[in-house]
PDB file of C-alpha atoms in Angstrom:
ATOM      1  CA  MET A   1      -0.103  -0.091   0.053  1.00 61.00           C
ATOM      2  CA  LYS A   2       1.348   3.692  -1.062  1.00 73.00           C
ATOM      3  CA  HIS A   3       2.020   5.787   2.063  1.00 80.00           C
ATOM      4  CA  GLU A   4       1.162   9.261   1.706  1.00 88.00           C
ATOM      5  CA  VAL A   5       2.446  11.888   3.718  1.00 91.00           C
ATOM      6  CA  ILE A   6       1.212  15.473   4.809  1.00 93.00           C
ATOM      7  CA  PRO A   7       3.614  18.239   4.253  1.00 92.00           C
ATOM      8  CA  PRO A   8       4.475  20.209   7.099  1.00 92.00           C
ATOM      9  CA  LEU A   9       3.081  23.877   7.137  1.00 93.00           C
ATOM     10  CA  THR A  10       0.674  23.119   4.543  1.00 96.00           C
ATOM     11  CA  LEU A  11      -2.929  24.005   4.831  1.00 97.00           C
ATOM     12  CA  LEU A  12      -4.462  20.524   5.394  1.00 96.00           C
ATOM     13  CA  TRP A  13      -1.336  20.149   7.868  1.00 96.00           C
ATOM     14  CA  TYR A  14      -2.462  23.013   9.739  1.00 97.00           C
ATOM     15  CA  LYS A  15      -6.211  22.009   9.785  1.00 97.00           C
ATOM     16  CA  GLY A  16      -5.117  18.449  10.978  1.00 97.00           C
ATOM     17  CA  LEU A  17      -3.134  19.911  14.028  1.00 97.00           C
ATOM     18  CA  GLY A  18      -5.664  22.469  14.682  1.00 97.00           C
ATOM     19  CA  PHE A  19      -8.685  20.500  14.989  1.00 95.00           C
ATOM     20  CA  SER A  20      -6.803  17.798  17.163  1.00 97.00           C
ATOM     21  CA  ILE A  21      -5.336  20.183  19.454  1.00 97.00           C
ATOM     22  CA  LEU A  22      -8.726  22.508  19.798  1.00 97.00           C
ATOM     23  CA  ALA A  23     -10.568  19.629  20.484  1.00 97.00           C
ATOM     24  CA  VAL A  24      -8.481  17.782  22.955  1.00 97.00           C
ATOM     25  CA  ILE A  25      -8.380  21.307  25.061  1.00 97.00           C
ATOM     26  CA  VAL A  26     -12.087  22.587  24.332  1.00 96.00           C
ATOM     27  CA  LEU A  27     -13.450  19.240  25.771  1.00 96.00           C
ATOM     28  CA  ILE A  28     -11.160  18.978  28.804  1.00 96.00           C
ATOM     29  CA  PHE A  29     -11.900  22.446  29.384  1.00 94.00           C
ATOM     30  CA  ILE A  30     -15.639  22.098  29.338  1.00 94.00           C
ATOM     31  CA  LEU A  31     -15.723  18.676  31.395  1.00 93.00           C
ATOM     32  CA  LYS A  32     -13.203  19.349  33.742  1.00 92.00           C
ATOM     33  CA  ASN A  33     -15.866  20.901  36.312  1.00 88.00           C
ATOM     34  CA  ARG A  34     -18.683  18.504  35.782  1.00 91.00           C
ATOM     35  CA  LYS A  35     -20.178  16.411  37.971  1.00 93.00           C
ATOM     36  CA  LYS A  36     -18.604  13.150  38.290  1.00 92.00           C
ATOM     37  CA  HIS A  37     -21.404  10.793  36.918  1.00 94.00           C
ATOM     38  CA  GLU A  38     -21.350  13.222  33.882  1.00 94.00           C
ATOM     39  CA  GLN A  39     -17.549  12.925  33.428  1.00 95.00           C
ATOM     40  CA  ASP A  40     -17.757   9.083  33.760  1.00 94.00           C
ATOM     41  CA  LEU A  41     -20.427   8.788  30.823  1.00 96.00           C
ATOM     42  CA  PHE A  42     -18.953  11.082  28.752  1.00 95.00           C
ATOM     43  CA  LEU A  43     -15.449   9.243  28.859  1.00 95.00           C
ATOM     44  CA  ARG A  44     -17.465   6.008  28.131  1.00 96.00           C
ATOM     45  CA  LEU A  45     -19.320   7.567  25.516  1.00 97.00           C
ATOM     46  CA  MET A  46     -15.828   8.706  24.024  1.00 97.00           C
ATOM     47  CA  SER A  47     -15.005   4.917  24.600  1.00 98.00           C
ATOM     48  CA  VAL A  48     -17.891   3.459  22.191  1.00 98.00           C
ATOM     49  CA  SER A  49     -17.105   6.361  19.688  1.00 98.00           C
ATOM     50  CA  PHE A  50     -13.554   5.570  19.455  1.00 98.00           C
ATOM     51  CA  PHE A  51     -14.235   1.443  19.569  1.00 98.00           C
ATOM     52  CA  THR A  52     -16.814   2.027  16.565  1.00 98.00           C
ATOM     53  CA  ALA A  53     -14.624   3.938  14.737  1.00 98.00           C
ATOM     54  CA  TRP A  54     -11.680   1.399  14.976  1.00 97.00           C
ATOM     55  CA  ILE A  55     -14.113  -1.316  13.752  1.00 98.00           C
ATOM     56  CA  TYR A  56     -15.513   0.602  11.114  1.00 98.00           C
ATOM     57  CA  ALA A  57     -11.959   1.579   9.507  1.00 96.00           C
ATOM     58  CA  ILE A  58     -11.260  -2.124   9.337  1.00 96.00           C
ATOM     59  CA  PHE A  59     -14.471  -2.830   7.475  1.00 97.00           C
ATOM     60  CA  TYR A  60     -13.602   0.032   5.560  1.00 96.00           C
ATOM     61  CA  GLU A  61     -10.285  -1.412   4.526  1.00 95.00           C
ATOM     62  CA  ILE A  62     -11.842  -4.549   3.613  1.00 96.00           C
ATOM     63  CA  ASN A  63     -14.416  -3.350   1.271  1.00 96.00           C
ATOM     64  CA  ASN A  64     -11.984  -0.986  -0.289  1.00 94.00           C
ATOM     65  CA  GLY A  65      -9.416  -3.831  -0.775  1.00 93.00           C
ATOM     66  CA  ILE A  66      -6.821  -1.894   1.178  1.00 92.00           C
ATOM     67  CA  TRP A  67      -6.608  -4.041   4.194  1.00 94.00           C
ATOM     68  CA  THR A  68      -3.161  -6.226   3.842  1.00 93.00           C
ATOM     69  CA  ILE A  69      -1.167  -7.970   6.441  1.00 93.00           C
ATOM     70  CA  GLU A  70       1.545  -5.933   5.902  1.00 91.00           C
ATOM     71  CA  ASP A  71      -0.104  -2.671   6.801  1.00 90.00           C
ATOM     72  CA  SER A  72      -3.248  -3.793   8.579  1.00 93.00           C
ATOM     73  CA  LEU A  73      -2.415  -5.676  11.817  1.00 94.00           C
ATOM     74  CA  PRO A  74      -2.958  -3.456  14.828  1.00 94.00           C
ATOM     75  CA  LEU A  75       1.012  -3.634  15.983  1.00 95.00           C
ATOM     76  CA  HIS A  76       1.920  -0.113  15.248  1.00 95.00           C
ATOM     77  CA  LEU A  77       2.806   1.831  18.396  1.00 96.00           C
ATOM     78  CA  CYS A  78       0.052   4.237  18.009  1.00 96.00           C
ATOM     79  CA  ARG A  79      -2.578   1.310  16.949  1.00 96.00           C
ATOM     80  CA  VAL A  80      -1.978  -0.483  20.085  1.00 97.00           C
ATOM     81  CA  SER A  81      -1.968   2.623  21.956  1.00 98.00           C
ATOM     82  CA  PHE A  82      -5.383   3.099  20.519  1.00 98.00           C
ATOM     83  CA  ILE A  83      -6.914   0.257  21.617  1.00 98.00           C
ATOM     84  CA  ILE A  84      -5.691   0.717  25.096  1.00 98.00           C
ATOM     85  CA  CYS A  85      -6.990   4.200  25.193  1.00 98.00           C
ATOM     86  CA  ILE A  86     -10.607   2.650  23.943  1.00 98.00           C
ATOM     87  CA  ILE A  87     -10.113   0.279  26.872  1.00 98.00           C
ATOM     88  CA  ALA A  88      -8.914   2.603  29.421  1.00 97.00           C
ATOM     89  CA  SER A  89     -11.912   5.031  28.533  1.00 96.00           C
ATOM     90  CA  TRP A  90     -14.658   2.647  29.625  1.00 96.00           C
ATOM     91  CA  ARG A  91     -12.846   1.154  32.710  1.00 94.00           C
ATOM     92  CA  PRO A  92      -9.687   2.799  33.629  1.00 93.00           C
ATOM     93  CA  LYS A  93      -6.759   0.839  34.736  1.00 95.00           C
ATOM     94  CA  GLN A  94      -3.669   1.930  36.276  1.00 96.00           C
ATOM     95  CA  TRP A  95      -1.314   0.564  34.204  1.00 96.00           C
ATOM     96  CA  MET A  96      -3.341   1.444  30.974  1.00 97.00           C
ATOM     97  CA  PHE A  97      -3.088   4.930  32.125  1.00 98.00           C
ATOM     98  CA  GLU A  98       0.728   4.833  32.679  1.00 98.00           C
ATOM     99  CA  TRP A  99       0.813   3.419  29.095  1.00 98.00           C
ATOM    100  CA  CYS A 100      -1.022   6.089  27.432  1.00 98.00           C
ATOM    101  CA  LEU A 101       0.465   8.942  29.643  1.00 98.00           C
ATOM    102  CA  TYR A 102       4.131   7.882  28.892  1.00 98.00           C
ATOM    103  CA  LEU A 103       3.523   6.338  25.284  1.00 98.00           C
ATOM    104  CA  SER A 104       0.344   7.410  23.801  1.00 98.00           C
ATOM    105  CA  ILE A 105       1.224  11.043  24.277  1.00 98.00           C
ATOM    106  CA  PRO A 106       4.305  11.583  22.626  1.00 97.00           C
ATOM    107  CA  ALA A 107       3.295   8.968  19.876  1.00 96.00           C
ATOM    108  CA  GLY A 108       0.513  10.703  18.807  1.00 97.00           C
ATOM    109  CA  LEU A 109       1.873  13.995  19.167  1.00 97.00           C
ATOM    110  CA  HIS A 110       4.485  13.015  16.689  1.00 95.00           C
ATOM    111  CA  ALA A 111       1.882  11.579  14.638  1.00 96.00           C
ATOM    112  CA  ILE A 112      -0.059  14.930  14.412  1.00 97.00           C
ATOM    113  CA  LEU A 113       3.026  16.660  13.652  1.00 96.00           C
ATOM    114  CA  THR A 114       4.540  14.761  11.150  1.00 94.00           C
ATOM    115  CA  PRO A 115       1.651  12.782   9.199  1.00 94.00           C
ATOM    116  CA  GLU A 116       2.004   9.567   7.223  1.00 92.00           C
ATOM    117  CA  LEU A 117      -1.128   7.838   6.163  1.00 91.00           C
ATOM    118  CA  THR A 118      -0.386   4.235   5.825  1.00 86.00           C
ATOM    119  CA  MET A 119      -3.482   3.347   3.853  1.00 84.00           C
ATOM    120  CA  GLY A 120      -3.560   5.783   1.359  1.00 83.00           C
ATOM    121  CA  ARG A 121      -5.702   8.829   1.676  1.00 87.00           C
ATOM    122  CA  SER A 122      -9.454   9.534   1.709  1.00 91.00           C
ATOM    123  CA  ASN A 123     -11.897  11.834   3.577  1.00 93.00           C
ATOM    124  CA  TRP A 124     -12.368   9.101   6.073  1.00 95.00           C
ATOM    125  CA  LEU A 125      -8.637   7.958   6.205  1.00 95.00           C
ATOM    126  CA  LEU A 126      -7.734  11.604   7.125  1.00 95.00           C
ATOM    127  CA  PHE A 127     -10.894  11.967   9.635  1.00 96.00           C
ATOM    128  CA  HIS A 128      -9.628   8.330  10.963  1.00 97.00           C
ATOM    129  CA  TYR A 129      -6.005   9.334  11.214  1.00 97.00           C
ATOM    130  CA  TYR A 130      -6.541  12.489  13.369  1.00 97.00           C
ATOM    131  CA  LEU A 131      -9.733  11.032  15.569  1.00 97.00           C
ATOM    132  CA  THR A 132      -7.182   8.351  16.214  1.00 97.00           C
ATOM    133  CA  HIS A 133      -4.239  10.482  17.320  1.00 98.00           C
ATOM    134  CA  ALA A 134      -6.333  13.037  19.010  1.00 98.00           C
ATOM    135  CA  ALA A 135      -7.694  10.358  21.134  1.00 98.00           C
ATOM    136  CA  MET A 136      -3.993   9.190  21.958  1.00 98.00           C
ATOM    137  CA  LEU A 137      -3.807  12.807  23.263  1.00 98.00           C
ATOM    138  CA  PHE A 138      -7.145  13.184  24.992  1.00 98.00           C
ATOM    139  CA  VAL A 139      -7.605  10.081  27.351  1.00 98.00           C
ATOM    140  CA  PRO A 140      -4.110  10.457  29.049  1.00 98.00           C
ATOM    141  CA  LEU A 141      -5.016  14.097  29.587  1.00 98.00           C
ATOM    142  CA  TYR A 142      -8.572  13.740  30.556  1.00 97.00           C
ATOM    143  CA  LEU A 143      -7.533  10.864  33.017  1.00 97.00           C
ATOM    144  CA  SER A 144      -4.989  13.160  34.333  1.00 96.00           C
ATOM    145  CA  PHE A 145      -6.690  16.564  34.600  1.00 95.00           C
ATOM    146  CA  VAL A 146     -10.244  15.537  34.799  1.00 95.00           C
ATOM    147  CA  LYS A 147      -9.992  12.172  36.809  1.00 94.00           C
ATOM    148  CA  LYS A 148      -7.210  13.312  38.903  1.00 93.00           C
ATOM    149  CA  MET A 149      -5.231   9.791  37.866  1.00 95.00           C
ATOM    150  CA  LYS A 150      -1.523   9.913  38.878  1.00 95.00           C
ATOM    151  CA  ALA A 151       1.340   7.249  37.593  1.00 96.00           C
ATOM    152  CA  ARG A 152       3.234   5.575  39.784  1.00 94.00           C
ATOM    153  CA  ARG A 153       6.840   7.017  40.784  1.00 91.00           C
ATOM    154  CA  ASN A 154       8.632   3.881  39.016  1.00 91.00           C
ATOM    155  CA  SER A 155       5.802   3.138  36.367  1.00 95.00           C
ATOM    156  CA  TRP A 156       8.163   5.074  33.467  1.00 95.00           C
ATOM    157  CA  TRP A 157      10.760   2.543  33.138  1.00 95.00           C
ATOM    158  CA  LYS A 158       8.350  -0.501  33.599  1.00 96.00           C
ATOM    159  CA  ILE A 159       6.048   0.941  30.483  1.00 97.00           C
ATOM    160  CA  VAL A 160       9.551   1.198  28.707  1.00 96.00           C
ATOM    161  CA  LEU A 161      10.006  -2.309  29.080  1.00 96.00           C
ATOM    162  CA  TYR A 162       6.381  -3.453  28.076  1.00 96.00           C
ATOM    163  CA  LEU A 163       7.126  -1.187  24.822  1.00 96.00           C
ATOM    164  CA  GLN A 164      10.238  -3.747  24.035  1.00 96.00           C
ATOM    165  CA  ILE A 165       7.833  -6.490  24.121  1.00 95.00           C
ATOM    166  CA  LEU A 166       6.246  -5.063  20.808  1.00 95.00           C
ATOM    167  CA  VAL A 167       9.465  -4.727  19.443  1.00 95.00           C
ATOM    168  CA  ILE A 168      10.227  -7.958  20.141  1.00 96.00           C
ATOM    169  CA  ILE A 169       7.100  -9.058  18.445  1.00 95.00           C
ATOM    170  CA  ASN A 170       7.320  -6.923  15.595  1.00 95.00           C
ATOM    171  CA  PHE A 171      11.012  -7.338  14.794  1.00 93.00           C
ATOM    172  CA  PRO A 172      10.751 -10.761  13.239  1.00 94.00           C
ATOM    173  CA  LEU A 173       7.491 -10.554  12.109  1.00 95.00           C
ATOM    174  CA  ASN A 174       8.443  -7.413   9.699  1.00 94.00           C
ATOM    175  CA  PHE A 175      11.084  -9.263   7.981  1.00 93.00           C
ATOM    176  CA  LEU A 176       8.454 -12.534   7.832  1.00 94.00           C
ATOM    177  CA  VAL A 177       5.720 -10.851   6.144  1.00 93.00           C
ATOM    178  CA  ASP A 178       7.668  -7.744   4.680  1.00 92.00           C
ATOM    179  CA  ALA A 179       6.082  -5.486   6.974  1.00 93.00           C
ATOM    180  CA  ASN A 180       7.295  -2.201   8.875  1.00 92.00           C
ATOM    181  CA  TYR A 181       5.109  -2.067  12.110  1.00 94.00           C
ATOM    182  CA  MET A 182       6.846   0.209  14.181  1.00 94.00           C
ATOM    183  CA  TYR A 183       9.096   1.381  11.484  1.00 93.00           C
ATOM    184  CA  LEU A 184      11.590  -1.520  12.409  1.00 93.00           C
ATOM    185  CA  HIS A 185      12.058  -2.688   9.005  1.00 92.00           C
ATOM    186  CA  HIS A 186      12.991   0.341   7.409  1.00 90.00           C
ATOM    187  CA  LYS A 187      12.620   4.459   7.754  1.00 89.00           C
ATOM    188  CA  PRO A 188       9.166   5.883   7.522  1.00 86.00           C
ATOM    189  CA  LEU A 189       8.416   8.636   4.774  1.00 84.00           C
ATOM    190  CA  ALA A 190       7.238  11.379   7.689  1.00 82.00           C
ATOM    191  CA  ASP A 191       9.410  14.119   8.082  1.00 78.00           C
ATOM    192  CA  ASN A 192      10.581  13.776  11.321  1.00 83.00           C
ATOM    193  CA  PRO A 193      13.669  15.384  12.863  1.00 84.00           C
ATOM    194  CA  PHE A 194      14.257  12.565  15.251  1.00 86.00           C
ATOM    195  CA  LEU A 195      14.738   9.943  11.972  1.00 87.00           C
ATOM    196  CA  ILE A 196      18.710  10.323  11.889  1.00 88.00           C
ATOM    197  CA  GLY A 197      20.688   7.854  10.075  1.00 86.00           C
ATOM    198  CA  GLU A 198      19.552   4.550   8.015  1.00 89.00           C
ATOM    199  CA  TRP A 199      18.872   1.297   9.218  1.00 90.00           C
ATOM    200  CA  PRO A 200      19.472   0.171  12.092  1.00 89.00           C
ATOM    201  CA  TRP A 201      20.896   3.674  13.673  1.00 93.00           C
ATOM    202  CA  TYR A 202      17.717   5.002  13.418  1.00 92.00           C
ATOM    203  CA  ILE A 203      15.957   2.572  15.503  1.00 94.00           C
ATOM    204  CA  ILE A 204      18.455   2.894  18.175  1.00 94.00           C
ATOM    205  CA  ILE A 205      18.166   6.939  17.997  1.00 94.00           C
ATOM    206  CA  LEU A 206      14.523   6.677  18.535  1.00 94.00           C
ATOM    207  CA  GLU A 207      14.460   4.408  21.117  1.00 95.00           C
ATOM    208  CA  ALA A 208      16.913   6.983  23.161  1.00 95.00           C
ATOM    209  CA  VAL A 209      14.351   9.776  21.861  1.00 95.00           C
ATOM    210  CA  MET A 210      11.497   7.660  22.985  1.00 96.00           C
ATOM    211  CA  ILE A 211      12.931   7.071  26.564  1.00 96.00           C
ATOM    212  CA  LEU A 212      13.889  11.054  26.756  1.00 97.00           C
ATOM    213  CA  HIS A 213      10.108  11.782  26.079  1.00 96.00           C
ATOM    214  CA  VAL A 214       9.140   9.394  28.777  1.00 97.00           C
ATOM    215  CA  VAL A 215      11.537  11.145  31.315  1.00 95.00           C
ATOM    216  CA  ILE A 216      10.230  14.409  30.182  1.00 96.00           C
ATOM    217  CA  ILE A 217       6.731  13.896  30.867  1.00 96.00           C
ATOM    218  CA  ARG A 218       7.582  11.971  34.340  1.00 95.00           C
ATOM    219  CA  LEU A 219       9.108  15.216  35.080  1.00 94.00           C
ATOM    220  CA  ILE A 220       6.122  17.046  34.159  1.00 93.00           C
ATOM    221  CA  PHE A 221       3.339  14.935  36.017  1.00 92.00           C
ATOM    222  CA  LYS A 222       3.138  14.312  39.344  1.00 80.00           C
ATOM    223  CA  THR A 223       3.334  10.863  40.610  1.00 79.00           C
ATOM    224  CA  THR A 224       2.206   8.739  43.614  1.00 73.00           C
ATOM    225  CA  ARG A 225       4.745   7.263  46.055  1.00 57.00           C
ATOM    226  CA  LYS A 226       4.103   3.508  45.200  1.00 60.00           C
TER     227      LYS A 226
END
């Protein structure tokens, strides 16, 4: 499947960025001071909406003949994180919140800033792309600022270790089916300043950058003592 990149600073890039960030900020601002049962109900409605969009996306790809084992399995970090966000929106669990906080936020933000559509481009695929990655920002920020959840003090390095499980799964799978999940097989097309060097060096740099992002988030957000 031909990947499509949305060039930075173009009109479409600004629209996608603006829609995503504005939606997250406005929703959190509106719901921050609402009653608890209203906050919980809204979060569950979001969970149902996200789940519906995910299922529809699968049927859309199959119906349009663009579903492939090389691109469509939920093995990219963003897709795994989106699924975790769906579950965490319905019934938040501590480890899910920590995954979303430390991994969904940087992954979603970078995806919005350097968009690469892996299934081609259409109105639905554009909408789903930005919905997915905006959700990855919304869920952990909502749980943090509205539901007052906090990460455990030492959870950051555990989440980094959990991520390596995905790496271990995807690395051999990519070579077996000629895929590029988590971009471990070759560099993505996205114009990301952290994509430095060729394979495998850019992977090592991305791992280091990922850890740096996690540490920065750990310093910004309050944690519990447990």
